[in-house]
PDB file of C-alpha atoms in Angstrom:
ATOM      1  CA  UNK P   1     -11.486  28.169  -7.329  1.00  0.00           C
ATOM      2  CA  UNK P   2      -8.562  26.488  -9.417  1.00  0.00           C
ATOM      3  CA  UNK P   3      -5.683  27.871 -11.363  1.00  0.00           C
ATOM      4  CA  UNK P   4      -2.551  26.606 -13.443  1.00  0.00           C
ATOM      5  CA  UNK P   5      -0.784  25.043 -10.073  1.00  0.00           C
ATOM      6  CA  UNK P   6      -3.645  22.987  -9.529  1.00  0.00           C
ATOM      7  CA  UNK P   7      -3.705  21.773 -13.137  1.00  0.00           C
ATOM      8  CA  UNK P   8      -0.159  21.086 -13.171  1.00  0.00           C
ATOM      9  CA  UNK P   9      -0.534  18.829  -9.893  1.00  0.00           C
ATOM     10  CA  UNK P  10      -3.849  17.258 -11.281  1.00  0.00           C
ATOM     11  CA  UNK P  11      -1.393  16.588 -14.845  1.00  0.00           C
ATOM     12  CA  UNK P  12       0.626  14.683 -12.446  1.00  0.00           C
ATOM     13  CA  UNK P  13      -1.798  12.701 -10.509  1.00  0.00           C
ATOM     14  CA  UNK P  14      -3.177  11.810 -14.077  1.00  0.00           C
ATOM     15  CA  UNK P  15       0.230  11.198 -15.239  1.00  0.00           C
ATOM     16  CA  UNK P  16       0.751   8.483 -11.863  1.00  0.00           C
ATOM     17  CA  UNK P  17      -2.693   7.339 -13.213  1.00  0.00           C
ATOM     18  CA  UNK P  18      -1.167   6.364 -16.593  1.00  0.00           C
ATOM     19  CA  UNK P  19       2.170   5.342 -15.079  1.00  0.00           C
ATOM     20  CA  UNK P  20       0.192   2.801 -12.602  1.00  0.00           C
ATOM     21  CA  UNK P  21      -2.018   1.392 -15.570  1.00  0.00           C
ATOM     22  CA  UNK P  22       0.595   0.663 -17.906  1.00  0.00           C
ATOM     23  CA  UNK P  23       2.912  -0.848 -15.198  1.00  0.00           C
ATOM     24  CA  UNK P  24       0.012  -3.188 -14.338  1.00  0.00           C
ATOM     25  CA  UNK P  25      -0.130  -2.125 -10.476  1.00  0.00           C
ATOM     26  CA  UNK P  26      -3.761  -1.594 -10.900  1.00  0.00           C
ATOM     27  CA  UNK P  27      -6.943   0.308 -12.215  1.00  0.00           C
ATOM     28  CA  UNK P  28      -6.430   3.858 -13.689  1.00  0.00           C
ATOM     29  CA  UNK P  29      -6.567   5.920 -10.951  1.00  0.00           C
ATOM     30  CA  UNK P  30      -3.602   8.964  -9.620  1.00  0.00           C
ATOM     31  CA  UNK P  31      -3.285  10.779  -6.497  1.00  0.00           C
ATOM     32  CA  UNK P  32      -1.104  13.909  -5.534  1.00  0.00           C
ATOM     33  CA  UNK P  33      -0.944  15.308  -1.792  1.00  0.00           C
ATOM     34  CA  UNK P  34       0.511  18.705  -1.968  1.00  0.00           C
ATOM     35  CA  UNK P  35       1.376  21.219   0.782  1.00  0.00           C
ATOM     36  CA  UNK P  36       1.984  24.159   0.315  1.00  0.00           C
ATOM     37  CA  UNK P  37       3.863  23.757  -3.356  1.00  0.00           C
ATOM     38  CA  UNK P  38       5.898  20.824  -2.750  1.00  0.00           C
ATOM     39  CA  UNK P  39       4.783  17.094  -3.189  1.00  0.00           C
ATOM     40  CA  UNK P  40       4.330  15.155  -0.188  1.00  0.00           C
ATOM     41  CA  UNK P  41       2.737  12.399  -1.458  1.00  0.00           C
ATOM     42  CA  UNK P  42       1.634  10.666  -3.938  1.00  0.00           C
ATOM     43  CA  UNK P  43       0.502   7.031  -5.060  1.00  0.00           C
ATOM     44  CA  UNK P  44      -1.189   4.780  -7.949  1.00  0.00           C
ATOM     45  CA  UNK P  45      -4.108   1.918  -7.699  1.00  0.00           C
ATOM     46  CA  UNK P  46      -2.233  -1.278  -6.414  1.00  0.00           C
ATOM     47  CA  UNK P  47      -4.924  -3.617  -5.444  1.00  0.00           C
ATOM     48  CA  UNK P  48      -3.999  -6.055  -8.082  1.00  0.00           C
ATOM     49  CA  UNK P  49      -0.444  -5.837  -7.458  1.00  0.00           C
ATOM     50  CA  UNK P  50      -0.452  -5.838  -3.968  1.00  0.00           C
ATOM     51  CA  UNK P  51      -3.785  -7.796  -3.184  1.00  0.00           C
ATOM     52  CA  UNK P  52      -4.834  -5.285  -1.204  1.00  0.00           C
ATOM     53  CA  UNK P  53      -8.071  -3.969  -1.990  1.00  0.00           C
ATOM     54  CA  UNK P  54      -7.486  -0.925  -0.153  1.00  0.00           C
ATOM     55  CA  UNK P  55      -4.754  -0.097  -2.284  1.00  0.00           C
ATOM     56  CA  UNK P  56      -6.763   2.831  -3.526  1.00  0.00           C
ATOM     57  CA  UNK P  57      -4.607   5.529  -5.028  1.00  0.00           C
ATOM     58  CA  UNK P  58      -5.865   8.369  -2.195  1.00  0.00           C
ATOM     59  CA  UNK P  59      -5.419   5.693   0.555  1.00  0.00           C
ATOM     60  CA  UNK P  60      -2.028   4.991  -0.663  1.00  0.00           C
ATOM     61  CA  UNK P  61      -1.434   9.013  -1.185  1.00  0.00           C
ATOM     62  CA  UNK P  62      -2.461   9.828   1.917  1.00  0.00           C
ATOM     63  CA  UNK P  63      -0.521   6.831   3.642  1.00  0.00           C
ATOM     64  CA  UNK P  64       2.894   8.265   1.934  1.00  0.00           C
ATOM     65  CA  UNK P  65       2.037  12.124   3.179  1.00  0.00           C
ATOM     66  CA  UNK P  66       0.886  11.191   7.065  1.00  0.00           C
ATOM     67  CA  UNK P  67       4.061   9.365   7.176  1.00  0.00           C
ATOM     68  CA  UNK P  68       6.512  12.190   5.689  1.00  0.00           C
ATOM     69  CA  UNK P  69       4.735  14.530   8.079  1.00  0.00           C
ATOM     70  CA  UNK P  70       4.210  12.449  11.234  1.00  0.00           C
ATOM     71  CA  UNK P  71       0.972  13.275  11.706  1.00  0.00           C
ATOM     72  CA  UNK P  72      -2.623  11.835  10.859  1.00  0.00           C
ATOM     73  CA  UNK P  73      -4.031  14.777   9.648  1.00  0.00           C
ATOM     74  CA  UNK P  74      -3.743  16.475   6.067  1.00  0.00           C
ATOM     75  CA  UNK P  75      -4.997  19.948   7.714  1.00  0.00           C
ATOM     76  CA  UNK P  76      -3.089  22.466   5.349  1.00  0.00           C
ATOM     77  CA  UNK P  77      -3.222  19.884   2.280  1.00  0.00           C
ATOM     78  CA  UNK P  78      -4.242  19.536  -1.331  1.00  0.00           C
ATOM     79  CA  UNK P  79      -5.483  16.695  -2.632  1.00  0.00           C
ATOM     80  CA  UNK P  80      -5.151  16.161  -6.715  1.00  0.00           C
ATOM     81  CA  UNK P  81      -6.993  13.158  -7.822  1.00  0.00           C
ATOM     82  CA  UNK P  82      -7.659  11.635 -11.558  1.00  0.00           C
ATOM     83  CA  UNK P  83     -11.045  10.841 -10.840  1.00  0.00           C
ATOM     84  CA  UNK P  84     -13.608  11.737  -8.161  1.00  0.00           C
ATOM     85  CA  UNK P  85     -13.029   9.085  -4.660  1.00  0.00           C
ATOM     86  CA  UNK P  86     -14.554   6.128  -4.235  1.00  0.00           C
ATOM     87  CA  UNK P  87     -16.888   5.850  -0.653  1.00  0.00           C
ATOM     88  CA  UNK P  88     -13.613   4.464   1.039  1.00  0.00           C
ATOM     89  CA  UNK P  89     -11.560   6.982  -0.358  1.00  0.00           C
ATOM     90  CA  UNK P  90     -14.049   9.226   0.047  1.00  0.00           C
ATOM     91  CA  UNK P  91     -14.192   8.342   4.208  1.00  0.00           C
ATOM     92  CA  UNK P  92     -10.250   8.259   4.206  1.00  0.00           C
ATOM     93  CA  UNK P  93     -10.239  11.824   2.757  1.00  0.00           C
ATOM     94  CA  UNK P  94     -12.497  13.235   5.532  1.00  0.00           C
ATOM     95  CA  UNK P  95     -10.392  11.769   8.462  1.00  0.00           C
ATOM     96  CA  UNK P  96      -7.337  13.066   6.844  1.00  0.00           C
ATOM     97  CA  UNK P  97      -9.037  16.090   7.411  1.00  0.00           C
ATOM     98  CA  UNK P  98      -7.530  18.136   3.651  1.00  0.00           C
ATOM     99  CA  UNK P  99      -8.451  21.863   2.731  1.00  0.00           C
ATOM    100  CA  UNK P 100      -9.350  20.843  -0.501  1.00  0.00           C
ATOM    101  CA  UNK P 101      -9.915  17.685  -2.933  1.00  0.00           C
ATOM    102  CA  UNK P 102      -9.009  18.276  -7.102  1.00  0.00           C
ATOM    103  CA  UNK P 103     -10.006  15.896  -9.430  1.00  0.00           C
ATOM    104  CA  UNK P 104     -10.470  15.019 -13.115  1.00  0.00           C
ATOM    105  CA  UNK P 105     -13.129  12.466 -14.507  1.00  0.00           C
ATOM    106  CA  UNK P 106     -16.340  11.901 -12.327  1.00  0.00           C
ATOM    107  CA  UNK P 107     -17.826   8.529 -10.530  1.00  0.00           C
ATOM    108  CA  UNK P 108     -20.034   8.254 -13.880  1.00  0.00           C
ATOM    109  CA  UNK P 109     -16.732   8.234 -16.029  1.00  0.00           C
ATOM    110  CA  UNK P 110     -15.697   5.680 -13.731  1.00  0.00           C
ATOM    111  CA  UNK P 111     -18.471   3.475 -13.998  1.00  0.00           C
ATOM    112  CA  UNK P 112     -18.655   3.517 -17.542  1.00  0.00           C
ATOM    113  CA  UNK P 113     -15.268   2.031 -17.471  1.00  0.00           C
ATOM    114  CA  UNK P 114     -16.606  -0.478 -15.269  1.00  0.00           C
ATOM    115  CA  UNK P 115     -15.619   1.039 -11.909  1.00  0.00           C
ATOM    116  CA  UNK P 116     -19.253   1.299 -10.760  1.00  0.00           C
ATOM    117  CA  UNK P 117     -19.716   2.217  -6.886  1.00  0.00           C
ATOM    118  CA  UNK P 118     -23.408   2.954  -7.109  1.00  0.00           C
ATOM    119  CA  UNK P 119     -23.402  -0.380  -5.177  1.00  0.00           C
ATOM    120  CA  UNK P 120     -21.555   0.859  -2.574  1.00  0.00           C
ATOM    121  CA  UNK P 121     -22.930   3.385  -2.226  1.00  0.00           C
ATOM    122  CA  UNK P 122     -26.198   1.918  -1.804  1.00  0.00           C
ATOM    123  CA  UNK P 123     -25.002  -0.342   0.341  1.00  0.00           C
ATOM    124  CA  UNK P 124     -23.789   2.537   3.285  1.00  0.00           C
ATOM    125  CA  UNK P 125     -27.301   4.070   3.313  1.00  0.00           C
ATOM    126  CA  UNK P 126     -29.060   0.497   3.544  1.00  0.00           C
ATOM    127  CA  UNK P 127     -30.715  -0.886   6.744  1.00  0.00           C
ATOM    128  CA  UNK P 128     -28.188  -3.476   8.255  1.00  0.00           C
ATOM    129  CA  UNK P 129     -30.978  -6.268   7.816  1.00  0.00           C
ATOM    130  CA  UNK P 130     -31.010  -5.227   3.706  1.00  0.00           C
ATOM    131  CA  UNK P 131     -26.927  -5.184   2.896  1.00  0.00           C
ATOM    132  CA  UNK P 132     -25.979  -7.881   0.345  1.00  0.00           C
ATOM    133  CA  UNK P 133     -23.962  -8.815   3.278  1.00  0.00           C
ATOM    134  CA  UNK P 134     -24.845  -9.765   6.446  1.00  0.00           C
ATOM    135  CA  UNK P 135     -23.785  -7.349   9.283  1.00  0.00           C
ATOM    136  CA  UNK P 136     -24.828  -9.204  12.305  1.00  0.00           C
ATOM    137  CA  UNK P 137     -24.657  -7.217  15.499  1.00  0.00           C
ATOM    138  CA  UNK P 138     -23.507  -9.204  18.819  1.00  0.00           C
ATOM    139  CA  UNK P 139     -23.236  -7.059  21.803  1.00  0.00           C
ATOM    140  CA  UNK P 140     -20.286  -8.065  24.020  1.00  0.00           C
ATOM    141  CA  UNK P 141     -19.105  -7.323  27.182  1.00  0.00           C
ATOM    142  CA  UNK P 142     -15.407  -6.962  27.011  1.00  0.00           C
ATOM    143  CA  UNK P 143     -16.149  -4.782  24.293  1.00  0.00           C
ATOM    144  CA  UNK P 144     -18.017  -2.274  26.184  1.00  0.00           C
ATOM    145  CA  UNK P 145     -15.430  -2.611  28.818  1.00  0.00           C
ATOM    146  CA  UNK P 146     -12.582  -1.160  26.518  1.00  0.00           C
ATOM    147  CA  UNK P 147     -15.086   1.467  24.928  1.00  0.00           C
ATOM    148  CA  UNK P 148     -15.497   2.321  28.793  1.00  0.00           C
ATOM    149  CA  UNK P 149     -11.297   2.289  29.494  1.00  0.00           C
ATOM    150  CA  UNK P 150     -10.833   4.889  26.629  1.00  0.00           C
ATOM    151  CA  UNK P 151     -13.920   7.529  27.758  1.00  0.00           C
ATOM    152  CA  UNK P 152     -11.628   7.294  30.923  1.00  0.00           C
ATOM    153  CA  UNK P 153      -7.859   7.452  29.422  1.00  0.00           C
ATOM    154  CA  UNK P 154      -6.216  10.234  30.576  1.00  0.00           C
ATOM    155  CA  UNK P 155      -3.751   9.466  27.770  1.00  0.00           C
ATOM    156  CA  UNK P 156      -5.719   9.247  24.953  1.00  0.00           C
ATOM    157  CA  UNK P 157      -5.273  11.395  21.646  1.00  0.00           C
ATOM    158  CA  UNK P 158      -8.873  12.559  20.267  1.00  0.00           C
ATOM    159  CA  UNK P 159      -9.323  12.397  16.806  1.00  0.00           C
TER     160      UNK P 159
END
C-alpha cells in the first residue's frame, strides 16, 4: 500500500501546494512525479498566474517529468498529489500512463473550498445535445482524409 517514502513525497507535493498558494501562482494544489527515489518532476496550480487554465499542478508535473525523460509516458512513475485530480488531470494521468497516483485531501475537500468539479463531471457523462455547452458535430471531409493518412502511416508512433 503506502509507507514513510510515500509520505515524505506527498509532504512535499503538499509543501509545493503551500509554496504555490502563498506565492499567488494559483489554487492550493501540489504535485510530485517520482521515479524510482529521485524527483523528476514536480509543479504548483498556475492558472491565475499564467492564464492558463490548464495550469493544473499534475499537468504541469507531468509536463516537467516527460520532458526530463524524453518520453510521453510515466510507465515506472509515482505520482504524489495534495488532493485527489480533477477530470482533466484525471485524463492527463491515464495517458501518462503512472504505476501509481498518492494523494492527500479528496474532490469533496476540494469542493468545500470551492473547487467543485461535480459539474464537470456531469458534464463528460452528458448527451452532447444536454452539455451547458454546445458541442456541435460537423462532419468534414478533409478531416476524414487525415484520420485516413494516419491508419496508413508507416511512420506513425501509437500511443
Amino acid at each position: 500500500m503506502y509507507d514513510e517514502r510515500d509520505n515524505k513525497f506527498l509532504e512535499r507535493a503538499i509543501e509545493i501546494s503551500r509554496q504555490g498558494m502563498k506565492s499567488g501562482q494559483g489554487g492550493p494544489f501540489g504535485c510530485v512525479i517520482v521515479l524510482g527515489d529521485e524527483i523528476i518532476g514536480e509543479g504548483c496550480n498556475q492558472v491565475t498566474s499564467s492564464n492558463d487554465p490548464t495550469a493544473h499542478a499534475e499537468v504541469v508535473a507531468i509536463r516537467q517529468a516527460c520532458n526530463k525523460l524524453g518520453t510521453y509516458q510515466l510507465t515506472d512513475c509515482d505520482i504524489y498529489t495534495s488532493c485527489e485530480p480533477c477530470p482533466m488531470c484525471l485524463g492527463a494521468i491515464y495517458w501518462a500512463r503512472p504505476k501509481r497516483v498518492i494523494y492527500a485531501n479528496t474532490r469533496e475537500e476540494a469542493a468545500a473550498i470551492e473547487f467543485d468539479d461535480d459539474f464537470i463531471y456531469g458534464e463528460i457523462i452528458a448527451k452532447m445535445e444536454d452539455r451547458k455547452i454546445p458541442f456541435l458535430h460537423l462532419p468534414h471531409p478533409m478531416a476524414k482524409e487525415v484520420f485516413e493518412a494516419w491508419k496508413n502511416w508507416e511512420g506513425k508512433i501509437k500511443y
